[in-house]
């Protein structure tokens, strides 16, 4: 066989195999990000507004119904387009969304002492407390409370975070959503830390009252026997007998906490600075995440977190990492992957309201210059439908930013509100988003308050 024929057959076999795996990945919803970028049929199979996808595949949450996303002309569903609006897709828009959260905020505002916890999940859009630091500050100023909430043992860009002073030694082992062989008991941050001789120091910079008492709390996993660590130089015995443990280390006016750990049996998740009563907003950012990575967390572990450290509102803000190719319009694979994650969190935290924040605007370079990703409307519809199908709430961040080409406008303003990557709002832009989100949530609270004051409580 001459060399030309061998080359020809090699190309034919390689392309045939490549096409086969492309078809299989599309048919069964299998995704590996490097392969997704070069899938042979990705630009041939375009997304449309109607599809019937298989169920959640390998997910073990018990979900068995197929995921259906179709044209929904109902006026209540179309509310997802509305900027500056948190919708539960209810026909009566005078009813407040997030009723569980609103009831607790109403009680807190009227003098009832309690903690209200909000978990805000996202990618690099909220890294280093962007957006959440403003949202937290406004909530605490209006409803009460001080304290930065959750802080990871270490994280990318920790020196850039404005709400804390954070330092640590370099020997910590970080198991996370990217590298861990066992992801079942990673924390909501996507991390789990161990060490046999390292330290971490955190100072909360959000506290404005020097006499304000906060609880300093250790969040950790299970050990078979008590472990001794040093807290601000003093030995403390940690009895961590549950899969997730919340251990109060101090309740005082100090803003600083230092931990020295020399026993690798103790899995650590982080620390939390919390008011005795008031609002807590935890930032759970994980760079590059699409949200579907949390499918690996064990349901029983999540339920233990819900018992020990309950949340009243859980927010998922993802999307820009789903839009990783300029011409993608088909995101049915993402619907199949996101739905079981939302269902798992909804079942594990049954008392919490759940809010899906639709993707922010992001732009790519097209022949006529930078412009909004062509598939963004399709992705937003999928995210809204996921909220609709799971009984969750929805907030359209894209529309709130200004819609088409808003990220381009933000980046080109003087002074700018976004970076020239046309993906990430900068500190000024994130502050605007945080203020808007608080004000939009406050409108729902005012709806709830008016009904309570009238004695008109919806059934």
Short mmCIF file of C-alpha atoms in Angstrom, two decimals:
data_model
loop_
_atom_site.label_atom_id
_atom_site.label_comp_id
_atom_site.label_asym_id
_atom_site.label_seq_id
_atom_site.Cartn_x
_atom_site.Cartn_y
_atom_site.Cartn_z
CA UNK A 1 0.00 0.00 0.00
CA UNK A 2 1.54 3.31 -1.02
CA UNK A 3 1.94 6.16 1.45
CA UNK A 4 -0.76 8.31 -0.15
CA UNK A 5 -3.34 5.58 0.29
CA UNK A 6 -2.32 5.07 3.93
CA UNK A 7 -2.70 8.79 4.61
CA UNK A 8 -6.09 8.82 2.87
CA UNK A 9 -7.41 5.85 4.89
CA UNK A 10 -6.08 7.32 8.12
CA UNK A 11 -7.95 10.57 7.46
CA UNK A 12 -11.16 8.71 6.53
CA UNK A 13 -11.03 6.52 9.66
CA UNK A 14 -10.17 9.44 11.93
CA UNK A 15 -12.93 11.68 10.61
CA UNK A 16 -15.43 8.81 10.76
CA UNK A 17 -14.57 8.09 14.37
CA UNK A 18 -14.66 11.78 15.19
CA UNK A 19 -18.07 12.17 13.57
CA UNK A 20 -19.35 9.09 15.42
CA UNK A 21 -18.34 10.49 18.82
CA UNK A 22 -19.81 13.89 17.88
CA UNK A 23 -23.15 12.26 17.10
CA UNK A 24 -23.05 10.16 20.28
CA UNK A 25 -22.24 13.18 22.44
CA UNK A 26 -25.17 15.10 20.98
CA UNK A 27 -27.62 12.20 21.16
CA UNK A 28 -26.89 11.32 24.78
CA UNK A 29 -26.03 14.76 26.12
CA UNK A 30 -22.44 13.78 26.94
CA UNK A 31 -20.11 16.72 27.38
CA UNK A 32 -16.42 17.22 27.89
CA UNK A 33 -15.51 20.89 27.58
CA UNK A 34 -12.40 20.54 25.35
CA UNK A 35 -14.37 18.28 22.97
CA UNK A 36 -17.37 20.62 23.02
CA UNK A 37 -15.19 23.32 21.52
CA UNK A 38 -14.39 21.25 18.42
CA UNK A 39 -17.47 19.01 18.10
CA UNK A 40 -18.01 18.37 14.37
CA UNK A 41 -21.78 18.89 14.43
CA UNK A 42 -21.97 21.78 16.90
CA UNK A 43 -22.48 24.31 14.14
CA UNK A 44 -24.82 22.07 12.14
CA UNK A 45 -27.27 21.20 14.92
CA UNK A 46 -28.58 24.59 15.97
CA UNK A 47 -30.84 25.21 18.89
CA UNK A 48 -34.48 25.96 18.37
CA UNK A 49 -37.14 26.90 20.84
CA UNK A 50 -38.71 23.45 21.12
CA UNK A 51 -37.08 20.25 22.26
CA UNK A 52 -37.69 17.17 24.33
CA UNK A 53 -34.58 16.14 26.19
CA UNK A 54 -33.93 12.93 28.04
CA UNK A 55 -34.15 12.92 31.81
CA UNK A 56 -31.27 13.67 34.11
CA UNK A 57 -29.23 10.69 32.95
CA UNK A 58 -26.78 9.52 35.57
CA UNK A 59 -28.20 11.78 38.26
CA UNK A 60 -29.36 9.84 41.31
CA UNK A 61 -31.70 12.42 42.84
CA UNK A 62 -34.74 10.46 41.79
CA UNK A 63 -35.76 12.80 38.96
CA UNK A 64 -37.43 10.72 36.27
CA UNK A 65 -39.55 13.18 34.30
CA UNK A 66 -38.26 14.32 30.91
CA UNK A 67 -37.15 17.92 30.63
CA UNK A 68 -39.44 19.76 28.24
CA UNK A 69 -38.61 23.20 26.95
CA UNK A 70 -41.03 24.48 24.37
CA UNK A 71 -42.77 27.60 23.18
CA UNK A 72 -44.58 29.04 26.18
CA UNK A 73 -46.87 31.84 25.04
CA UNK A 74 -48.40 32.18 28.52
CA UNK A 75 -48.07 35.69 29.80
CA UNK A 76 -46.84 34.46 33.17
CA UNK A 77 -43.87 32.68 31.62
CA UNK A 78 -43.00 35.63 29.40
CA UNK A 79 -42.40 37.68 32.54
CA UNK A 80 -38.87 36.31 32.46
CA UNK A 81 -38.00 38.98 29.87
CA UNK A 82 -38.76 41.78 32.34
CA UNK A 83 -35.74 43.76 33.60
CA UNK A 84 -35.44 44.64 37.30
CA UNK A 85 -38.00 42.01 38.24
CA UNK A 86 -37.84 38.85 40.35
CA UNK A 87 -40.59 36.62 39.00
CA UNK A 88 -42.17 33.44 40.25
CA UNK A 89 -44.19 33.39 37.00
CA UNK A 90 -47.35 34.14 38.98
CA UNK A 91 -50.20 35.75 37.03
CA UNK A 92 -50.94 38.12 39.92
CA UNK A 93 -47.86 40.34 39.87
CA UNK A 94 -49.00 42.09 43.05
CA UNK A 95 -47.98 38.95 44.95
CA UNK A 96 -44.44 39.05 46.30
CA UNK A 97 -41.87 36.64 44.96
CA UNK A 98 -39.59 34.76 47.40
CA UNK A 99 -42.34 34.45 50.05
CA UNK A 100 -40.28 32.42 52.53
CA UNK A 101 -37.48 35.00 52.51
CA UNK A 102 -39.95 37.89 52.64
CA UNK A 103 -41.69 36.45 55.71
CA UNK A 104 -38.39 36.19 57.56
CA UNK A 105 -37.25 39.66 56.48
CA UNK A 106 -40.58 41.09 57.59
CA UNK A 107 -40.21 39.48 61.02
CA UNK A 108 -36.62 40.70 61.32
CA UNK A 109 -37.58 44.23 60.31
CA UNK A 110 -40.30 44.18 62.96
CA UNK A 111 -37.97 43.27 65.81
CA UNK A 112 -37.78 39.46 65.81
CA UNK A 113 -34.21 38.34 66.55
CA UNK A 114 -33.06 35.75 64.02
CA UNK A 115 -30.49 34.96 61.38
CA UNK A 116 -31.40 35.08 57.71
CA UNK A 117 -28.93 33.34 55.39
CA UNK A 118 -28.54 33.85 51.68
CA UNK A 119 -26.23 31.67 49.57
CA UNK A 120 -25.09 33.39 46.38
CA UNK A 121 -23.49 30.96 43.89
CA UNK A 122 -21.65 32.11 40.80
CA UNK A 123 -18.51 32.14 38.70
CA UNK A 124 -15.83 34.80 38.24
CA UNK A 125 -18.60 37.39 37.79
CA UNK A 126 -18.91 37.45 41.60
CA UNK A 127 -15.32 36.50 42.46
CA UNK A 128 -13.72 38.42 45.32
CA UNK A 129 -17.17 39.40 46.60
CA UNK A 130 -18.06 41.47 43.53
CA UNK A 131 -21.78 42.32 43.48
CA UNK A 132 -22.40 40.39 46.71
CA UNK A 133 -20.46 42.88 48.84
CA UNK A 134 -22.85 45.65 47.76
CA UNK A 135 -25.93 43.43 48.02
CA UNK A 136 -24.86 42.34 51.53
CA UNK A 137 -24.14 45.88 52.68
CA UNK A 138 -27.51 47.20 51.50
CA UNK A 139 -29.42 44.29 53.07
CA UNK A 140 -27.63 44.66 56.40
CA UNK A 141 -28.09 48.42 56.46
CA UNK A 142 -31.84 48.07 55.86
CA UNK A 143 -32.72 44.90 57.79
CA UNK A 144 -29.87 44.62 60.31
CA UNK A 145 -26.71 42.65 60.88
CA UNK A 146 -22.99 42.99 60.24
CA UNK A 147 -20.34 40.50 59.18
CA UNK A 148 -18.92 39.26 55.91
CA UNK A 149 -20.27 35.72 56.20
CA UNK A 150 -18.39 32.81 54.63
CA UNK A 151 -14.68 32.99 53.79
CA UNK A 152 -12.74 30.20 52.08
CA UNK A 153 -9.46 28.97 53.59
CA UNK A 154 -7.79 30.23 50.43
CA UNK A 155 -8.89 31.25 46.96
CA UNK A 156 -7.69 32.84 43.74
CA UNK A 157 -7.09 36.58 44.03
CA UNK A 158 -7.68 36.73 47.77
CA UNK A 159 -5.63 39.93 48.07
CA UNK A 160 -8.09 41.70 45.73
CA UNK A 161 -11.13 41.15 47.93
CA UNK A 162 -12.09 44.44 49.58
CA UNK A 163 -14.29 43.07 52.36
CA UNK A 164 -11.58 41.12 54.21
CA UNK A 165 -7.88 40.99 54.96
CA UNK A 166 -6.84 37.44 54.22
CA UNK A 167 -3.55 35.59 54.47
CA UNK A 168 -2.50 31.96 54.75
CA UNK A 169 0.49 29.65 54.52
CA UNK A 170 1.17 27.72 51.35
CA UNK A 171 0.86 24.09 52.41
CA UNK A 172 -2.91 23.66 52.36
CA UNK A 173 -4.22 20.78 50.24
CA UNK A 174 -7.19 22.00 48.23
CA UNK A 175 -9.59 19.34 46.94
CA UNK A 176 -12.14 21.04 44.71
CA UNK A 177 -14.66 20.65 41.91
CA UNK A 178 -11.83 20.47 39.35
CA UNK A 179 -9.36 18.05 40.93
CA UNK A 180 -10.99 16.02 43.71
CA UNK A 181 -11.35 12.27 43.22
CA UNK A 182 -14.20 12.30 45.75
CA UNK A 183 -16.43 15.34 45.28
CA UNK A 184 -19.36 14.12 47.38
CA UNK A 185 -18.42 16.11 50.51
CA UNK A 186 -16.97 19.23 48.95
CA UNK A 187 -18.58 22.29 50.51
CA UNK A 188 -20.90 24.75 48.77
CA UNK A 189 -17.79 26.72 47.87
CA UNK A 190 -16.63 23.74 45.79
CA UNK A 191 -13.61 23.19 48.06
CA UNK A 192 -12.34 21.04 50.94
CA UNK A 193 -9.01 21.81 52.68
CA UNK A 194 -6.65 19.69 54.77
CA UNK A 195 -3.20 20.27 56.22
CA UNK A 196 -0.67 18.90 58.68
CA UNK A 197 0.82 22.23 59.69
CA UNK A 198 -0.61 25.41 58.16
CA UNK A 199 -2.42 28.56 59.20
CA UNK A 200 -4.98 31.03 57.91
CA UNK A 201 -5.79 34.54 59.13
CA UNK A 202 -8.96 36.50 58.27
CA UNK A 203 -9.99 40.01 59.31
CA UNK A 204 -13.53 41.16 58.60
CA UNK A 205 -13.49 44.68 57.10
CA UNK A 206 -17.28 45.03 56.73
CA UNK A 207 -17.96 45.72 60.42
CA UNK A 208 -18.45 49.45 61.00
CA UNK A 209 -19.30 49.39 64.74
CA UNK A 210 -16.27 48.67 66.92
CA UNK A 211 -18.54 47.42 69.74
CA UNK A 212 -20.53 45.05 67.49
CA UNK A 213 -20.48 41.39 68.57
CA UNK A 214 -20.10 38.75 65.85
CA UNK A 215 -19.80 35.00 65.98
CA UNK A 216 -16.66 33.52 64.47
CA UNK A 217 -17.58 30.07 63.20
CA UNK A 218 -15.55 27.13 61.91
CA UNK A 219 -17.15 25.10 59.11
CA UNK A 220 -15.62 21.64 58.80
CA UNK A 221 -16.17 18.01 57.92
CA UNK A 222 -16.11 14.88 60.03
CA UNK A 223 -13.32 13.37 62.14
CA UNK A 224 -13.50 10.05 63.96
CA UNK A 225 -12.00 11.56 67.11
CA UNK A 226 -11.62 15.09 68.54
CA UNK A 227 -8.85 17.20 66.98
CA UNK A 228 -7.03 20.09 68.66
CA UNK A 229 -6.34 23.27 66.71
CA UNK A 230 -5.15 26.71 67.83
CA UNK A 231 -7.59 29.59 67.60
CA UNK A 232 -5.93 32.99 67.99
CA UNK A 233 -3.04 31.20 69.65
CA UNK A 234 -5.15 29.18 72.12
CA UNK A 235 -5.70 25.40 71.89
CA UNK A 236 -9.29 24.39 71.12
CA UNK A 237 -10.63 20.84 70.91
CA UNK A 238 -12.84 20.29 67.84
CA UNK A 239 -15.38 17.49 68.10
CA UNK A 240 -16.59 17.16 64.51
CA UNK A 241 -18.91 14.15 64.58
CA UNK A 242 -21.22 15.01 61.66
CA UNK A 243 -20.52 15.03 57.93
CA UNK A 244 -20.82 18.81 58.19
CA UNK A 245 -20.15 20.76 61.38
CA UNK A 246 -20.71 24.38 62.38
CA UNK A 247 -18.62 25.19 65.45
CA UNK A 248 -18.73 28.60 67.15
CA UNK A 249 -15.14 29.53 68.05
CA UNK A 250 -15.81 32.97 69.54
CA UNK A 251 -18.60 35.49 70.11
CA UNK A 252 -17.05 38.88 70.75
CA UNK A 253 -16.15 42.26 69.22
CA UNK A 254 -12.93 41.03 67.61
CA UNK A 255 -12.81 41.28 63.83
CA UNK A 256 -9.86 38.91 63.40
CA UNK A 257 -9.56 35.14 63.46
CA UNK A 258 -6.42 33.04 63.05
CA UNK A 259 -6.42 29.26 62.84
CA UNK A 260 -3.35 26.99 63.14
CA UNK A 261 -4.02 23.40 62.09
CA UNK A 262 -1.55 20.53 62.24
CA UNK A 263 -3.82 17.50 61.96
CA UNK A 264 -4.74 16.37 58.44
CA UNK A 265 -7.68 14.33 59.74
CA UNK A 266 -9.77 17.50 59.99
CA UNK A 267 -11.34 18.57 56.65
CA UNK A 268 -11.92 22.33 56.70
CA UNK A 269 -14.32 24.32 54.53
CA UNK A 270 -13.81 27.83 55.82
CA UNK A 271 -14.85 30.31 58.49
CA UNK A 272 -17.83 32.61 58.86
CA UNK A 273 -18.28 36.00 60.52
CA UNK A 274 -21.96 36.35 61.48
CA UNK A 275 -24.22 38.67 63.46
CA UNK A 276 -26.15 37.27 66.40
CA UNK A 277 -29.23 38.48 64.52
CA UNK A 278 -29.47 39.86 61.01
CA UNK A 279 -28.79 39.08 57.37
CA UNK A 280 -25.86 36.95 56.19
CA UNK A 281 -24.86 36.77 52.52
CA UNK A 282 -22.36 34.04 51.66
CA UNK A 283 -20.41 34.38 48.42
CA UNK A 284 -19.78 30.99 46.78
CA UNK A 285 -17.85 31.89 43.65
CA UNK A 286 -15.97 29.28 41.64
CA UNK A 287 -14.04 30.54 38.61
CA UNK A 288 -15.07 28.95 35.31
CA UNK A 289 -18.15 27.26 36.76
CA UNK A 290 -21.42 26.67 34.89
CA UNK A 291 -23.26 25.48 38.01
CA UNK A 292 -23.72 21.92 36.80
CA UNK A 293 -20.51 20.81 38.59
CA UNK A 294 -22.49 20.67 41.84
CA UNK A 295 -24.18 17.49 40.66
CA UNK A 296 -21.33 15.63 42.38
CA UNK A 297 -22.29 16.72 45.90
CA UNK A 298 -23.98 14.03 47.96
CA UNK A 299 -27.65 14.69 48.77
CA UNK A 300 -27.31 13.49 52.38
CA UNK A 301 -24.36 15.84 52.84
CA UNK A 302 -26.38 18.75 51.46
CA UNK A 303 -29.24 17.88 53.80
CA UNK A 304 -26.86 17.95 56.76
CA UNK A 305 -25.71 21.43 55.71
CA UNK A 306 -29.38 22.45 55.51
CA UNK A 307 -29.92 21.22 59.08
CA UNK A 308 -26.79 22.74 60.60
CA UNK A 309 -26.51 25.94 58.53
CA UNK A 310 -29.93 26.52 56.91
CA UNK A 311 -30.41 28.97 54.05
CA UNK A 312 -33.50 31.05 53.36
CA UNK A 313 -32.56 31.96 49.79
CA UNK A 314 -30.25 30.18 47.35
CA UNK A 315 -29.20 32.06 44.22
CA UNK A 316 -27.59 30.54 41.13
CA UNK A 317 -25.96 33.10 38.82
CA UNK A 318 -24.31 31.36 35.88
CA UNK A 319 -24.17 31.56 32.11
CA UNK A 320 -21.08 33.33 30.76
CA UNK A 321 -19.10 30.07 30.88
CA UNK A 322 -21.88 28.29 29.00
CA UNK A 323 -21.45 30.88 26.24
CA UNK A 324 -17.87 29.87 25.48
CA UNK A 325 -18.20 29.78 21.67
CA UNK A 326 -19.25 32.78 19.63
CA UNK A 327 -21.76 31.05 17.35
CA UNK A 328 -23.38 28.54 19.71
CA UNK A 329 -27.18 28.55 19.73
CA UNK A 330 -27.83 25.04 21.01
CA UNK A 331 -27.78 24.68 24.81
CA UNK A 332 -30.09 21.70 25.27
CA UNK A 333 -27.16 19.84 26.82
CA UNK A 334 -26.99 22.53 29.51
CA UNK A 335 -30.68 22.15 30.32
CA UNK A 336 -30.16 18.42 30.89
CA UNK A 337 -27.21 19.11 33.18
CA UNK A 338 -28.65 22.05 35.13
CA UNK A 339 -32.10 20.67 35.89
CA UNK A 340 -30.99 17.81 38.21
CA UNK A 341 -28.65 20.17 40.10
CA UNK A 342 -31.50 22.58 40.80
CA UNK A 343 -33.78 19.71 41.78
CA UNK A 344 -31.15 18.33 44.14
CA UNK A 345 -30.69 21.68 45.90
CA UNK A 346 -34.44 22.26 46.02
CA UNK A 347 -35.00 18.88 47.71
CA UNK A 348 -32.02 19.24 50.05
CA UNK A 349 -33.00 22.76 51.18
CA UNK A 350 -36.81 22.44 51.17
CA UNK A 351 -37.42 25.57 53.25
CA UNK A 352 -35.31 27.86 51.06
CA UNK A 353 -36.53 29.95 48.17
CA UNK A 354 -34.49 29.25 45.03
CA UNK A 355 -33.63 31.93 42.48
CA UNK A 356 -31.99 31.43 39.10
CA UNK A 357 -30.31 34.59 37.85
CA UNK A 358 -30.11 34.51 34.07
CA UNK A 359 -26.77 35.08 32.42
CA UNK A 360 -25.26 38.52 32.26
CA UNK A 361 -24.44 39.91 28.85
CA UNK A 362 -21.22 38.77 27.22
CA UNK A 363 -19.83 39.67 23.81
CA UNK A 364 -17.66 38.11 21.13
CA UNK A 365 -15.84 39.63 18.21
CA UNK A 366 -17.92 39.21 15.06
CA UNK A 367 -17.19 40.56 11.53
CA UNK A 368 -18.79 43.91 12.44
CA UNK A 369 -17.05 44.17 15.82
CA UNK A 370 -17.85 43.14 19.38
CA UNK A 371 -21.50 42.26 19.98
CA UNK A 372 -23.67 40.19 22.31
CA UNK A 373 -23.34 36.41 21.89
CA UNK A 374 -25.84 35.24 19.25
CA UNK A 375 -27.11 32.42 21.48
CA UNK A 376 -27.84 34.47 24.57
CA UNK A 377 -31.63 34.58 24.09
CA UNK A 378 -31.75 30.79 23.76
CA UNK A 379 -29.71 30.31 26.91
CA UNK A 380 -31.88 32.75 28.88
CA UNK A 381 -35.00 30.89 27.81
CA UNK A 382 -33.48 27.60 28.99
CA UNK A 383 -32.54 29.13 32.35
CA UNK A 384 -36.02 30.63 32.74
CA UNK A 385 -37.67 27.34 31.81
CA UNK A 386 -35.53 25.52 34.37
CA UNK A 387 -36.80 27.97 36.99
CA UNK A 388 -40.38 27.53 35.74
CA UNK A 389 -40.23 23.72 35.74
CA UNK A 390 -38.64 23.47 39.21
CA UNK A 391 -40.88 25.99 40.97
CA UNK A 392 -38.00 28.42 41.36
CA UNK A 393 -37.81 32.17 40.79
CA UNK A 394 -36.05 33.99 37.98
CA UNK A 395 -34.18 37.28 37.58
CA UNK A 396 -33.07 38.46 34.14
CA UNK A 397 -29.65 40.02 34.68
CA UNK A 398 -29.11 40.46 30.94
CA UNK A 399 -32.22 42.59 30.53
CA UNK A 400 -31.45 44.48 33.72
CA UNK A 401 -28.00 45.40 32.39
CA UNK A 402 -29.65 46.90 29.30
CA UNK A 403 -30.00 43.92 26.99
CA UNK A 404 -28.21 43.58 23.67
CA UNK A 405 -24.64 44.93 23.57
CA UNK A 406 -24.91 46.30 27.11
CA UNK A 407 -21.55 44.78 28.11
CA UNK A 408 -19.93 46.51 25.11
CA UNK A 409 -21.48 49.79 26.17
CA UNK A 410 -20.37 49.27 29.78
CA UNK A 411 -16.79 48.51 28.72
CA UNK A 412 -16.59 51.53 26.43
CA UNK A 413 -18.01 54.07 28.85
CA UNK A 414 -15.79 56.65 30.51
CA UNK A 415 -15.33 55.77 33.27
CA UNK A 416 -15.86 52.15 32.27
CA UNK A 417 -18.21 49.77 34.07
CA UNK A 418 -16.74 46.55 32.60
CA UNK A 419 -13.44 45.10 31.48
CA UNK A 420 -12.42 45.01 27.83
CA UNK A 421 -12.81 41.22 27.82
CA UNK A 422 -16.49 42.08 27.30
CA UNK A 423 -17.46 39.53 29.96
CA UNK A 424 -16.77 40.92 33.43
CA UNK A 425 -18.19 44.08 34.99
CA UNK A 426 -15.48 45.84 37.00
CA UNK A 427 -15.89 47.00 40.62
CA UNK A 428 -17.95 50.00 39.57
CA UNK A 429 -20.22 47.90 37.35
CA UNK A 430 -20.59 45.19 39.99
CA UNK A 431 -21.58 47.82 42.55
CA UNK A 432 -24.33 49.02 40.21
CA UNK A 433 -25.58 45.45 39.77
CA UNK A 434 -25.53 44.85 43.53
CA UNK A 435 -27.52 48.02 44.17
CA UNK A 436 -30.04 47.17 41.47
CA UNK A 437 -30.52 43.66 42.79
CA UNK A 438 -31.12 44.93 46.31
CA UNK A 439 -33.62 47.53 45.09
CA UNK A 440 -35.44 44.93 42.97
CA UNK A 441 -35.63 42.58 45.95
CA UNK A 442 -36.81 45.45 48.16
CA UNK A 443 -39.75 46.02 45.80
CA UNK A 444 -40.84 42.44 46.46
CA UNK A 445 -40.48 43.06 50.19
CA UNK A 446 -42.67 46.17 49.93
CA UNK A 447 -45.35 44.11 48.14
CA UNK A 448 -45.22 41.58 50.97
CA UNK A 449 -45.31 44.28 53.66
CA UNK A 450 -48.37 45.99 52.15
CA UNK A 451 -50.32 42.73 52.16
CA UNK A 452 -49.26 41.94 55.72
CA UNK A 453 -50.32 45.37 56.93
CA UNK A 454 -53.71 44.95 55.24
CA UNK A 455 -54.07 41.48 56.72
CA UNK A 456 -54.30 40.13 53.20
CA UNK A 457 -52.13 37.03 53.43
CA UNK A 458 -52.23 34.93 50.24
CA UNK A 459 -52.97 31.28 50.70
#
